[in-house]
PDB file of N, CA and C in Angstrom:
ATOM      1  N   MET A   1       4.368  40.064 -44.099  1.00 60.00           N
ATOM      2  CA  MET A   1       4.741  38.919 -43.290  1.00 60.00           C
ATOM      3  C   MET A   1       3.897  38.845 -42.011  1.00 60.00           C
ATOM      4  N   LYS A   2       3.662  40.012 -41.401  1.00 61.00           N
ATOM      5  CA  LYS A   2       2.864  40.055 -40.179  1.00 61.00           C
ATOM      6  C   LYS A   2       1.440  39.562 -40.447  1.00 61.00           C
ATOM      7  N   ARG A   3       0.892  39.978 -41.581  1.00 60.00           N
ATOM      8  CA  ARG A   3      -0.469  39.564 -41.943  1.00 60.00           C
ATOM      9  C   ARG A   3      -0.535  38.045 -42.137  1.00 60.00           C
ATOM     10  N   TYR A   4       0.479  37.472 -42.759  1.00 55.00           N
ATOM     11  CA  TYR A   4       0.537  36.026 -42.970  1.00 55.00           C
ATOM     12  C   TYR A   4       0.557  35.283 -41.638  1.00 55.00           C
ATOM     13  N   LEU A   5       1.341  35.761 -40.683  1.00 49.00           N
ATOM     14  CA  LEU A   5       1.430  35.107 -39.383  1.00 49.00           C
ATOM     15  C   LEU A   5       0.103  35.165 -38.634  1.00 49.00           C
ATOM     16  N   ILE A   6      -0.568  36.301 -38.732  1.00 59.00           N
ATOM     17  CA  ILE A   6      -1.866  36.443 -38.064  1.00 59.00           C
ATOM     18  C   ILE A   6      -2.884  35.488 -38.691  1.00 59.00           C
ATOM     19  N   LEU A   7      -2.948  35.450 -40.013  1.00 51.00           N
ATOM     20  CA  LEU A   7      -3.889  34.555 -40.689  1.00 51.00           C
ATOM     21  C   LEU A   7      -3.566  33.090 -40.396  1.00 51.00           C
ATOM     22  N   SER A   8      -2.298  32.774 -40.363  1.00 58.00           N
ATOM     23  CA  SER A   8      -1.884  31.408 -40.064  1.00 58.00           C
ATOM     24  C   SER A   8      -2.283  31.018 -38.645  1.00 58.00           C
ATOM     25  N   ALA A   9      -2.093  31.922 -37.698  1.00 55.00           N
ATOM     26  CA  ALA A   9      -2.466  31.655 -36.305  1.00 55.00           C
ATOM     27  C   ALA A   9      -3.975  31.480 -36.173  1.00 55.00           C
ATOM     28  N   LEU A  10      -4.741  32.319 -36.853  1.00 51.00           N
ATOM     29  CA  LEU A  10      -6.200  32.202 -36.802  1.00 51.00           C
ATOM     30  C   LEU A  10      -6.675  30.891 -37.423  1.00 51.00           C
ATOM     31  N   ALA A  11      -6.059  30.493 -38.510  1.00 55.00           N
ATOM     32  CA  ALA A  11      -6.428  29.226 -39.156  1.00 55.00           C
ATOM     33  C   ALA A  11      -6.127  28.057 -38.236  1.00 55.00           C
ATOM     34  N   SER A  12      -4.981  28.096 -37.583  1.00 54.00           N
ATOM     35  CA  SER A  12      -4.617  27.014 -36.653  1.00 54.00           C
ATOM     36  C   SER A  12      -5.582  26.958 -35.486  1.00 54.00           C
ATOM     37  N   LEU A  13      -5.947  28.107 -34.960  1.00 45.00           N
ATOM     38  CA  LEU A  13      -6.892  28.164 -33.863  1.00 45.00           C
ATOM     39  C   LEU A  13      -8.249  27.615 -34.298  1.00 45.00           C
ATOM     40  N   GLY A  14      -8.687  27.968 -35.502  1.00 49.00           N
ATOM     41  CA  GLY A  14      -9.965  27.468 -36.016  1.00 49.00           C
ATOM     42  C   GLY A  14      -9.978  25.966 -36.147  1.00 49.00           C
ATOM     43  N   ILE A  15      -8.910  25.391 -36.622  1.00 42.00           N
ATOM     44  CA  ILE A  15      -8.823  23.927 -36.745  1.00 42.00           C
ATOM     45  C   ILE A  15      -8.859  23.285 -35.373  1.00 42.00           C
ATOM     46  N   PHE A  16      -8.147  23.882 -34.406  1.00 41.00           N
ATOM     47  CA  PHE A  16      -8.137  23.348 -33.043  1.00 41.00           C
ATOM     48  C   PHE A  16      -9.530  23.390 -32.427  1.00 41.00           C
ATOM     49  N   LEU A  17     -10.215  24.519 -32.560  1.00 40.00           N
ATOM     50  CA  LEU A  17     -11.554  24.646 -31.980  1.00 40.00           C
ATOM     51  C   LEU A  17     -12.551  23.705 -32.642  1.00 40.00           C
ATOM     52  N   GLN A  18     -12.433  23.544 -33.944  1.00 42.00           N
ATOM     53  CA  GLN A  18     -13.337  22.647 -34.655  1.00 42.00           C
ATOM     54  C   GLN A  18     -13.127  21.208 -34.206  1.00 42.00           C
ATOM     55  N   ALA A  19     -11.883  20.809 -34.065  1.00 43.00           N
ATOM     56  CA  ALA A  19     -11.594  19.441 -33.629  1.00 43.00           C
ATOM     57  C   ALA A  19     -12.081  19.222 -32.210  1.00 43.00           C
ATOM     58  N   GLY A  20     -11.956  20.226 -31.367  1.00 43.00           N
ATOM     59  CA  GLY A  20     -12.407  20.089 -29.978  1.00 43.00           C
ATOM     60  C   GLY A  20     -13.905  19.956 -29.878  1.00 43.00           C
ATOM     61  N   SER A  21     -14.650  20.673 -30.699  1.00 48.00           N
ATOM     62  CA  SER A  21     -16.105  20.625 -30.607  1.00 48.00           C
ATOM     63  C   SER A  21     -16.675  19.353 -31.224  1.00 48.00           C
ATOM     64  N   ALA A  22     -15.891  18.647 -32.003  1.00 54.00           N
ATOM     65  CA  ALA A  22     -16.376  17.417 -32.627  1.00 54.00           C
ATOM     66  C   ALA A  22     -16.358  16.245 -31.643  1.00 54.00           C
ATOM     67  N   ASN A  23     -15.637  16.387 -30.550  1.00 71.00           N
ATOM     68  CA  ASN A  23     -15.539  15.310 -29.563  1.00 71.00           C
ATOM     69  C   ASN A  23     -16.614  15.477 -28.500  1.00 71.00           C
ATOM     70  N   ASP A  24     -17.549  14.546 -28.441  1.00 75.00           N
ATOM     71  CA  ASP A  24     -18.579  14.588 -27.414  1.00 75.00           C
ATOM     72  C   ASP A  24     -18.014  14.028 -26.122  1.00 75.00           C
ATOM     73  N   GLN A  25     -18.056  14.843 -25.083  1.00 93.00           N
ATOM     74  CA  GLN A  25     -17.444  14.463 -23.826  1.00 93.00           C
ATOM     75  C   GLN A  25     -18.419  13.756 -22.893  1.00 93.00           C
ATOM     76  N   TYR A  26     -19.701  14.071 -22.965  1.00 95.00           N
ATOM     77  CA  TYR A  26     -20.688  13.491 -22.048  1.00 95.00           C
ATOM     78  C   TYR A  26     -21.645  12.580 -22.793  1.00 95.00           C
ATOM     79  N   ARG A  27     -21.986  11.480 -22.152  1.00 95.00           N
ATOM     80  CA  ARG A  27     -22.907  10.512 -22.732  1.00 95.00           C
ATOM     81  C   ARG A  27     -23.970  10.189 -21.691  1.00 95.00           C
ATOM     82  N   CYS A  28     -25.228  10.334 -22.076  1.00 95.00           N
ATOM     83  CA  CYS A  28     -26.352  10.019 -21.197  1.00 95.00           C
ATOM     84  C   CYS A  28     -27.084   8.808 -21.759  1.00 95.00           C
ATOM     85  N   ASP A  29     -27.221   7.785 -20.925  1.00 96.00           N
ATOM     86  CA  ASP A  29     -27.935   6.576 -21.319  1.00 96.00           C
ATOM     87  C   ASP A  29     -29.372   6.641 -20.823  1.00 96.00           C
ATOM     88  N   PHE A  30     -30.262   6.093 -21.610  1.00 96.00           N
ATOM     89  CA  PHE A  30     -31.665   6.028 -21.239  1.00 96.00           C
ATOM     90  C   PHE A  30     -32.288   4.816 -21.892  1.00 96.00           C
ATOM     91  N   ARG A  31     -33.487   4.501 -21.461  1.00 96.00           N
ATOM     92  CA  ARG A  31     -34.218   3.393 -22.081  1.00 96.00           C
ATOM     93  C   ARG A  31     -35.681   3.775 -22.208  1.00 96.00           C
ATOM     94  N   TYR A  32     -36.337   3.133 -23.158  1.00 96.00           N
ATOM     95  CA  TYR A  32     -37.753   3.389 -23.351  1.00 96.00           C
ATOM     96  C   TYR A  32     -38.447   2.112 -23.814  1.00 96.00           C
ATOM     97  N   LYS A  33     -39.763   2.117 -23.656  1.00 97.00           N
ATOM     98  CA  LYS A  33     -40.576   0.964 -24.028  1.00 97.00           C
ATOM     99  C   LYS A  33     -41.858   1.483 -24.658  1.00 97.00           C
ATOM    100  N   VAL A  34     -42.178   0.962 -25.832  1.00 96.00           N
ATOM    101  CA  VAL A  34     -43.395   1.350 -26.539  1.00 96.00           C
ATOM    102  C   VAL A  34     -44.314   0.148 -26.592  1.00 96.00           C
ATOM    103  N   GLY A  35     -45.531   0.328 -26.067  1.00 95.00           N
ATOM    104  CA  GLY A  35     -46.512  -0.764 -26.087  1.00 95.00           C
ATOM    105  C   GLY A  35     -46.001  -1.986 -25.339  1.00 95.00           C
ATOM    106  N   ALA A  36     -46.223  -3.164 -25.931  1.00 94.00           N
ATOM    107  CA  ALA A  36     -45.818  -4.431 -25.312  1.00 94.00           C
ATOM    108  C   ALA A  36     -44.407  -4.852 -25.723  1.00 94.00           C
ATOM    109  N   ASN A  37     -43.721  -3.999 -26.459  1.00 94.00           N
ATOM    110  CA  ASN A  37     -42.365  -4.323 -26.902  1.00 94.00           C
ATOM    111  C   ASN A  37     -41.382  -4.333 -25.733  1.00 94.00           C
ATOM    112  N   ASP A  38     -40.216  -4.892 -25.960  1.00 96.00           N
ATOM    113  CA  ASP A  38     -39.160  -4.912 -24.951  1.00 96.00           C
ATOM    114  C   ASP A  38     -38.552  -3.523 -24.776  1.00 96.00           C
ATOM    115  N   TRP A  39     -37.833  -3.347 -23.674  1.00 96.00           N
ATOM    116  CA  TRP A  39     -37.114  -2.098 -23.426  1.00 96.00           C
ATOM    117  C   TRP A  39     -36.016  -1.933 -24.470  1.00 96.00           C
ATOM    118  N   VAL A  40     -35.841  -0.701 -24.920  1.00 96.00           N
ATOM    119  CA  VAL A  40     -34.788  -0.354 -25.873  1.00 96.00           C
ATOM    120  C   VAL A  40     -33.805   0.573 -25.161  1.00 96.00           C
ATOM    121  N   ASN A  41     -32.525   0.208 -25.171  1.00 96.00           N
ATOM    122  CA  ASN A  41     -31.486   1.041 -24.567  1.00 96.00           C
ATOM    123  C   ASN A  41     -30.879   1.943 -25.626  1.00 96.00           C
ATOM    124  N   GLU A  42     -30.731   3.225 -25.300  1.00 96.00           N
ATOM    125  CA  GLU A  42     -30.127   4.201 -26.208  1.00 96.00           C
ATOM    126  C   GLU A  42     -29.270   5.161 -25.411  1.00 96.00           C
ATOM    127  N   SER A  43     -28.546   5.988 -26.132  1.00 95.00           N
ATOM    128  CA  SER A  43     -27.751   7.028 -25.475  1.00 95.00           C
ATOM    129  C   SER A  43     -27.675   8.247 -26.380  1.00 95.00           C
ATOM    130  N   ALA A  44     -27.345   9.381 -25.772  1.00 95.00           N
ATOM    131  CA  ALA A  44     -27.131  10.627 -26.496  1.00 95.00           C
ATOM    132  C   ALA A  44     -25.852  11.250 -25.973  1.00 95.00           C
ATOM    133  N   SER A  45     -25.076  11.827 -26.869  1.00 94.00           N
ATOM    134  CA  SER A  45     -23.797  12.428 -26.497  1.00 94.00           C
ATOM    135  C   SER A  45     -23.761  13.892 -26.879  1.00 94.00           C
ATOM    136  N   ALA A  46     -22.992  14.659 -26.122  1.00 94.00           N
ATOM    137  CA  ALA A  46     -22.809  16.086 -26.414  1.00 94.00           C
ATOM    138  C   ALA A  46     -21.547  16.579 -25.723  1.00 94.00           C
ATOM    139  N   THR A  47     -21.214  17.807 -26.002  1.00 93.00           N
ATOM    140  CA  THR A  47     -19.996  18.374 -25.428  1.00 93.00           C
ATOM    141  C   THR A  47     -20.163  18.788 -23.971  1.00 93.00           C
ATOM    142  N   THR A  48     -21.404  18.999 -23.517  1.00 92.00           N
ATOM    143  CA  THR A  48     -21.655  19.316 -22.110  1.00 92.00           C
ATOM    144  C   THR A  48     -22.729  18.383 -21.571  1.00 92.00           C
ATOM    145  N   ARG A  49     -22.732  18.222 -20.254  1.00 91.00           N
ATOM    146  CA  ARG A  49     -23.735  17.355 -19.617  1.00 91.00           C
ATOM    147  C   ARG A  49     -25.144  17.887 -19.865  1.00 91.00           C
ATOM    148  N   SER A  50     -25.333  19.195 -19.770  1.00 92.00           N
ATOM    149  CA  SER A  50     -26.675  19.750 -19.967  1.00 92.00           C
ATOM    150  C   SER A  50     -27.163  19.566 -21.398  1.00 92.00           C
ATOM    151  N   LEU A  51     -26.273  19.685 -22.377  1.00 94.00           N
ATOM    152  CA  LEU A  51     -26.680  19.436 -23.766  1.00 94.00           C
ATOM    153  C   LEU A  51     -27.033  17.971 -23.991  1.00 94.00           C
ATOM    154  N   ALA A  52     -26.291  17.076 -23.373  1.00 94.00           N
ATOM    155  CA  ALA A  52     -26.602  15.646 -23.507  1.00 94.00           C
ATOM    156  C   ALA A  52     -27.959  15.343 -22.881  1.00 94.00           C
ATOM    157  N   ARG A  53     -28.223  15.923 -21.714  1.00 94.00           N
ATOM    158  CA  ARG A  53     -29.526  15.711 -21.061  1.00 94.00           C
ATOM    159  C   ARG A  53     -30.662  16.299 -21.894  1.00 94.00           C
ATOM    160  N   SER A  54     -30.431  17.461 -22.472  1.00 94.00           N
ATOM    161  CA  SER A  54     -31.447  18.079 -23.335  1.00 94.00           C
ATOM    162  C   SER A  54     -31.728  17.210 -24.549  1.00 94.00           C
ATOM    163  N   SER A  55     -30.678  16.624 -25.085  1.00 95.00           N
ATOM    164  CA  SER A  55     -30.836  15.736 -26.238  1.00 95.00           C
ATOM    165  C   SER A  55     -31.672  14.514 -25.861  1.00 95.00           C
ATOM    166  N   VAL A  56     -31.403  13.938 -24.698  1.00 95.00           N
ATOM    167  CA  VAL A  56     -32.191  12.794 -24.225  1.00 95.00           C
ATOM    168  C   VAL A  56     -33.650  13.195 -24.076  1.00 95.00           C
ATOM    169  N   ALA A  57     -33.896  14.336 -23.453  1.00 95.00           N
ATOM    170  CA  ALA A  57     -35.275  14.798 -23.257  1.00 95.00           C
ATOM    171  C   ALA A  57     -35.991  14.981 -24.588  1.00 95.00           C
ATOM    172  N   SER A  58     -35.288  15.517 -25.571  1.00 95.00           N
ATOM    173  CA  SER A  58     -35.881  15.722 -26.893  1.00 95.00           C
ATOM    174  C   SER A  58     -36.204  14.394 -27.580  1.00 95.00           C
ATOM    175  N   ILE A  59     -35.286  13.442 -27.485  1.00 95.00           N
ATOM    176  CA  ILE A  59     -35.502  12.126 -28.104  1.00 95.00           C
ATOM    177  C   ILE A  59     -36.688  11.424 -27.446  1.00 95.00           C
ATOM    178  N   ILE A  60     -36.733  11.453 -26.115  1.00 96.00           N
ATOM    179  CA  ILE A  60     -37.828  10.799 -25.395  1.00 96.00           C
ATOM    180  C   ILE A  60     -39.158  11.463 -25.736  1.00 96.00           C
ATOM    181  N   GLU A  61     -39.166  12.792 -25.787  1.00 96.00           N
ATOM    182  CA  GLU A  61     -40.397  13.510 -26.122  1.00 96.00           C
ATOM    183  C   GLU A  61     -40.892  13.120 -27.514  1.00 96.00           C
ATOM    184  N   SER A  62     -39.998  13.005 -28.456  1.00 96.00           N
ATOM    185  CA  SER A  62     -40.352  12.629 -29.821  1.00 96.00           C
ATOM    186  C   SER A  62     -40.911  11.212 -29.883  1.00 96.00           C
ATOM    187  N   LYS A  63     -40.257  10.289 -29.203  1.00 96.00           N
ATOM    188  CA  LYS A  63     -40.712   8.897 -29.215  1.00 96.00           C
ATOM    189  C   LYS A  63     -42.049   8.744 -28.496  1.00 96.00           C
ATOM    190  N   GLU A  64     -42.241   9.507 -27.421  1.00 96.00           N
ATOM    191  CA  GLU A  64     -43.508   9.460 -26.707  1.00 96.00           C
ATOM    192  C   GLU A  64     -44.644  10.017 -27.565  1.00 96.00           C
ATOM    193  N   ALA A  65     -44.380  11.102 -28.276  1.00 97.00           N
ATOM    194  CA  ALA A  65     -45.396  11.685 -29.163  1.00 97.00           C
ATOM    195  C   ALA A  65     -45.785  10.695 -30.251  1.00 97.00           C
ATOM    196  N   LYS A  66     -44.802   9.998 -30.808  1.00 96.00           N
ATOM    197  CA  LYS A  66     -45.087   9.003 -31.844  1.00 96.00           C
ATOM    198  C   LYS A  66     -45.929   7.863 -31.273  1.00 96.00           C
ATOM    199  N   ALA A  67     -45.587   7.400 -30.075  1.00 96.00           N
ATOM    200  CA  ALA A  67     -46.360   6.326 -29.433  1.00 96.00           C
ATOM    201  C   ALA A  67     -47.794   6.778 -29.180  1.00 96.00           C
ATOM    202  N   ASN A  68     -47.962   8.001 -28.730  1.00 96.00           N
ATOM    203  CA  ASN A  68     -49.308   8.530 -28.477  1.00 96.00           C
ATOM    204  C   ASN A  68     -50.129   8.616 -29.759  1.00 96.00           C
ATOM    205  N   ARG A  69     -49.489   9.031 -30.856  1.00 97.00           N
ATOM    206  CA  ARG A  69     -50.201   9.094 -32.141  1.00 97.00           C
ATOM    207  C   ARG A  69     -50.658   7.708 -32.588  1.00 97.00           C
ATOM    208  N   GLU A  70     -49.863   6.707 -32.256  1.00 96.00           N
ATOM    209  CA  GLU A  70     -50.195   5.335 -32.636  1.00 96.00           C
ATOM    210  C   GLU A  70     -51.093   4.649 -31.606  1.00 96.00           C
ATOM    211  N   GLY A  71     -51.444   5.355 -30.538  1.00 96.00           N
ATOM    212  CA  GLY A  71     -52.315   4.797 -29.505  1.00 96.00           C
ATOM    213  C   GLY A  71     -51.643   3.744 -28.639  1.00 96.00           C
ATOM    214  N   LYS A  72     -50.338   3.819 -28.508  1.00 96.00           N
ATOM    215  CA  LYS A  72     -49.596   2.837 -27.713  1.00 96.00           C
ATOM    216  C   LYS A  72     -49.118   3.467 -26.417  1.00 96.00           C
ATOM    217  N   SER A  73     -48.914   2.625 -25.430  1.00 96.00           N
ATOM    218  CA  SER A  73     -48.371   3.121 -24.165  1.00 96.00           C
ATOM    219  C   SER A  73     -46.880   3.410 -24.337  1.00 96.00           C
ATOM    220  N   PHE A  74     -46.357   4.274 -23.472  1.00 97.00           N
ATOM    221  CA  PHE A  74     -44.948   4.638 -23.543  1.00 97.00           C
ATOM    222  C   PHE A  74     -44.401   4.773 -22.133  1.00 97.00           C
ATOM    223  N   ASP A  75     -43.208   4.254 -21.935  1.00 96.00           N
ATOM    224  CA  ASP A  75     -42.527   4.397 -20.655  1.00 96.00           C
ATOM    225  C   ASP A  75     -41.052   4.631 -20.930  1.00 96.00           C
ATOM    226  N   SER A  76     -40.413   5.433 -20.083  1.00 96.00           N
ATOM    227  CA  SER A  76     -38.988   5.704 -20.284  1.00 96.00           C
ATOM    228  C   SER A  76     -38.297   5.855 -18.942  1.00 96.00           C
ATOM    229  N   ALA A  77     -36.986   5.718 -18.969  1.00 94.00           N
ATOM    230  CA  ALA A  77     -36.170   5.890 -17.767  1.00 94.00           C
ATOM    231  C   ALA A  77     -34.825   6.478 -18.155  1.00 94.00           C
ATOM    232  N   ASN A  78     -34.451   7.558 -17.479  1.00 92.00           N
ATOM    233  CA  ASN A  78     -33.106   8.114 -17.645  1.00 92.00           C
ATOM    234  C   ASN A  78     -32.191   7.324 -16.737  1.00 92.00           C
ATOM    235  N   LEU A  79     -31.138   6.758 -17.292  1.00 91.00           N
ATOM    236  CA  LEU A  79     -30.261   5.910 -16.500  1.00 91.00           C
ATOM    237  C   LEU A  79     -29.150   6.706 -15.836  1.00 91.00           C
ATOM    238  N   PHE A  80     -28.238   7.252 -16.601  1.00 90.00           N
ATOM    239  CA  PHE A  80     -27.159   8.051 -16.027  1.00 90.00           C
ATOM    240  C   PHE A  80     -26.421   8.788 -17.123  1.00 90.00           C
ATOM    241  N   CYS A  81     -25.703   9.826 -16.719  1.00 92.00           N
ATOM    242  CA  CYS A  81     -24.828  10.562 -17.611  1.00 92.00           C
ATOM    243  C   CYS A  81     -23.407  10.413 -17.084  1.00 92.00           C
ATOM    244  N   ARG A  82     -22.472  10.285 -18.015  1.00 92.00           N
ATOM    245  CA  ARG A  82     -21.092  10.160 -17.571  1.00 92.00           C
ATOM    246  C   ARG A  82     -20.153  10.935 -18.472  1.00 92.00           C
ATOM    247  N   ASP A  83     -19.021  11.252 -17.922  1.00 92.00           N
ATOM    248  CA  ASP A  83     -17.963  11.954 -18.636  1.00 92.00           C
ATOM    249  C   ASP A  83     -17.146  10.898 -19.376  1.00 92.00           C
ATOM    250  N   VAL A  84     -17.270  10.859 -20.692  1.00 86.00           N
ATOM    251  CA  VAL A  84     -16.622   9.826 -21.504  1.00 86.00           C
ATOM    252  C   VAL A  84     -15.098   9.928 -21.404  1.00 86.00           C
ATOM    253  N   LEU A  85     -14.582  11.132 -21.315  1.00 82.00           N
ATOM    254  CA  LEU A  85     -13.152  11.324 -21.248  1.00 82.00           C
ATOM    255  C   LEU A  85     -12.570  11.035 -19.871  1.00 82.00           C
ATOM    256  N   GLY A  86     -13.451  10.882 -18.891  1.00 74.00           N
ATOM    257  CA  GLY A  86     -13.035  10.457 -17.551  1.00 74.00           C
ATOM    258  C   GLY A  86     -12.259  11.464 -16.749  1.00 74.00           C
ATOM    259  N   ASP A  87     -12.691  12.717 -16.776  1.00 57.00           N
ATOM    260  CA  ASP A  87     -12.008  13.726 -15.952  1.00 57.00           C
ATOM    261  C   ASP A  87     -12.096  13.371 -14.487  1.00 57.00           C
TER     262      ASP A  87
END
């Protein structure tokens, strides 16, 4: 019986932790422009502000590399990061 209670508690904790990590709490908005095209607004979300910012940096770096390969100009702007849950 003791073993069952321990396993049940661990399973419940695992479900709780999994559900908590699936909710992205921070959202960082940014925009970019490739060549003569219009500005494109995008955002990246993550569980922490630093992860969201890292995600934005990675996305911008990827899009800039693609623009450079195509010989196009690239410009970007980080707009803001916010706590989606509103703490």
